Short mmCIF file of C-alpha atoms in Angstrom, two decimals:
data_model
loop_
_atom_site.label_atom_id
_atom_site.label_comp_id
_atom_site.label_asym_id
_atom_site.label_seq_id
_atom_site.Cartn_x
_atom_site.Cartn_y
_atom_site.Cartn_z
CA MET A 1 0.00 0.00 0.00
CA PHE A 2 2.94 2.33 0.67
CA GLU A 3 4.28 1.62 -2.83
CA ASP A 4 0.85 2.44 -4.31
CA SER A 5 0.86 5.83 -2.49
CA VAL A 6 -2.26 4.97 -0.48
CA SER A 7 -2.88 7.60 2.22
CA ASN A 8 -2.09 6.89 5.86
CA ALA A 9 -5.75 7.31 6.81
CA GLU A 10 -6.89 4.75 4.22
CA ILE A 11 -4.24 2.25 5.35
CA ALA A 12 -5.23 2.81 8.99
CA ARG A 13 -8.89 2.09 8.20
CA ALA A 14 -8.02 -0.97 6.11
CA VAL A 15 -5.71 -2.46 8.74
CA GLY A 16 -7.70 -1.36 11.78
CA VAL A 17 -5.05 0.75 13.52
CA CYS A 18 -4.61 4.43 14.28
CA ALA A 19 -3.10 6.76 11.69
CA GLU A 20 -0.11 7.49 13.95
CA SER A 21 0.96 3.85 13.73
CA VAL A 22 0.78 4.00 9.95
CA ARG A 23 2.86 7.21 9.92
CA ARG A 24 5.50 5.49 12.07
CA TRP A 25 5.49 2.42 9.81
CA ARG A 26 5.81 4.61 6.70
CA ARG A 27 8.90 6.37 8.14
CA VAL A 28 10.50 2.99 8.88
CA TRP A 29 9.56 1.72 5.40
CA GLU A 30 11.01 4.81 3.72
CA GLN A 31 14.32 4.38 5.58
CA GLY A 32 14.77 0.61 5.34
CA GLY A 33 12.20 -0.85 3.00
CA ALA A 34 9.82 -3.73 3.64
CA SER A 35 12.45 -5.77 5.49
CA ALA A 36 12.67 -3.02 8.16
CA LEU A 37 9.00 -3.64 8.99
CA ARG A 38 9.49 -7.32 9.79
CA ARG A 39 8.97 -8.46 13.36
CA ARG A 40 12.15 -8.49 15.42
CA ALA A 41 13.05 -10.79 18.27
CA ALA A 42 11.94 -9.64 21.69
CA THR A 43 14.44 -7.48 23.51
CA GLY A 44 15.16 -7.50 27.18
CA ARG A 45 17.09 -9.51 29.67
CA PRO A 46 17.70 -13.11 28.61
CA PRO A 47 16.15 -15.78 30.85
CA LYS A 48 18.29 -17.11 33.67
CA LEU A 49 17.54 -20.69 32.63
CA ASP A 50 18.32 -21.83 29.10
CA ASP A 51 16.31 -24.65 27.50
CA THR A 52 18.76 -27.34 28.70
CA ARG A 53 18.44 -26.22 32.32
CA VAL A 54 14.66 -25.99 32.03
CA GLU A 55 14.60 -29.63 30.91
CA MET A 56 16.84 -30.54 33.87
CA VAL A 57 14.33 -28.85 36.18
CA ARG A 58 11.42 -30.63 34.46
CA ALA A 59 13.09 -34.01 34.98
CA ALA A 60 13.81 -33.20 38.63
CA LEU A 61 10.23 -32.07 39.31
CA GLU A 62 8.74 -35.13 37.62
CA GLN A 63 10.54 -37.30 40.22
CA GLY A 64 8.18 -35.86 42.82
CA ALA A 65 8.70 -33.74 45.93
CA GLN A 66 9.46 -36.69 48.21
CA ALA A 67 12.38 -37.71 45.99
CA HIS A 68 13.92 -34.36 46.89
CA GLY A 69 13.54 -34.82 50.63
CA PHE A 70 10.21 -33.11 51.22
CA GLU A 71 7.76 -34.76 53.60
CA ALA A 72 4.66 -34.62 51.41
CA ASP A 73 4.56 -35.18 47.65
CA LEU A 74 3.24 -31.67 47.08
CA TRP A 75 4.92 -28.88 45.15
CA THR A 76 4.91 -25.28 46.39
CA LEU A 77 6.69 -22.32 44.83
CA GLU A 78 9.27 -22.39 47.63
CA ARG A 79 9.95 -26.10 47.13
CA VAL A 80 10.25 -25.74 43.35
CA GLY A 81 12.60 -22.79 43.88
CA ALA A 82 14.78 -24.91 46.17
CA VAL A 83 14.92 -27.72 43.58
CA VAL A 84 15.79 -25.22 40.84
CA THR A 85 18.64 -23.88 42.96
CA ARG A 86 19.93 -27.39 43.79
CA THR A 87 19.63 -28.58 40.20
CA THR A 88 20.97 -25.57 38.31
CA GLY A 89 22.61 -23.29 40.87
CA VAL A 90 20.26 -20.47 39.81
CA VAL A 91 18.21 -18.67 42.46
CA LEU A 92 14.75 -17.58 41.26
CA SER A 93 12.17 -15.37 42.96
CA ARG A 94 8.67 -16.75 43.64
CA ALA A 95 7.36 -14.80 40.63
CA SER A 96 10.08 -16.25 38.40
CA VAL A 97 9.33 -19.77 39.65
CA TRP A 98 5.65 -19.20 38.80
CA ARG A 99 6.55 -17.99 35.29
CA LEU A 100 8.84 -21.01 34.85
CA LEU A 101 6.11 -23.45 35.88
CA THR A 102 3.22 -21.91 33.95
CA GLY A 103 5.03 -20.42 30.98
CA ARG A 104 8.02 -22.53 30.08
CA LEU A 105 6.96 -25.87 31.57
CA GLY A 106 3.25 -25.53 30.81
CA TRP A 107 2.14 -26.62 34.27
CA SER A 108 -0.98 -25.27 35.95
CA LEU A 109 -2.14 -24.72 39.49
CA GLN A 110 -3.49 -27.89 41.06
CA ARG A 111 -5.01 -28.07 44.50
CA PRO A 112 -4.98 -31.40 46.32
CA GLU A 113 -8.35 -32.92 47.16
CA ARG A 114 -9.19 -32.72 50.83
CA ARG A 115 -10.35 -36.22 51.69
CA ALA A 116 -10.24 -38.14 54.92
CA VAL A 117 -7.78 -41.02 55.02
CA GLU A 118 -10.54 -43.20 56.49
CA ARG A 119 -12.87 -42.57 53.53
CA ASP A 120 -14.38 -45.81 52.23
CA GLU A 121 -15.68 -45.37 48.67
CA SER A 122 -17.50 -48.73 48.60
CA GLU A 123 -19.36 -47.93 51.84
CA ILE A 124 -20.33 -44.50 50.45
CA ALA A 125 -21.67 -46.12 47.26
CA ARG A 126 -23.63 -48.69 49.33
CA TRP A 127 -25.13 -45.97 51.53
CA ILE A 128 -26.19 -43.92 48.46
CA ALA A 129 -27.73 -46.98 46.81
CA HIS A 130 -29.56 -48.44 49.84
CA GLU A 131 -29.88 -45.99 52.72
CA TRP A 132 -30.49 -42.72 50.89
CA PRO A 133 -33.57 -43.92 48.95
CA ARG A 134 -35.08 -45.19 52.23
CA ILE A 135 -34.42 -41.85 53.96
CA GLU A 136 -35.69 -39.90 50.95
CA LYS A 137 -39.04 -41.77 51.00
CA GLY A 138 -39.66 -40.73 54.57
CA PRO A 139 -41.76 -42.57 57.19
#
C-alpha cells in the first residue's frame, strides 16, 4: 500500500489501527524498505535458565517432591525454587518460579483434594444406593 501511495488514513482504516501507527510504519519503510517492517526478536534480559536447564528442572520435578527430601509429595513455589537452585545453581524469585512453571513448563495450578484417610468409597456407594432412597421416601 505504501508503494501504491495509499494515504495513511486509508491504510489505517483498512488495517484497523490508528493513523499514527501507519505514519511510524511509513517512516520505517522509507528508511529501510519492507524488510525493516518485519517483526524483530523480543528485547530485554535473557532468561536465567536456558532450554537445557529448564529440561533438567522438568526431569527433577517429575521425580516428585518426596524424591527431593520433602515430607509430602506436594509442590509449592518455595519447594520448586529450592529444587531449581539445587539442580541448576540459579536462584529464582517466587514470581520467576511461577513464570517457569506456567510459561516454560506448561504446568498449571493444582489443589490437592481434601479427603479423609478413612474414607471408604465402597461404603459410600452402598449408603447412596440403599440408605439414601429409604431416607428420601420418609416414614
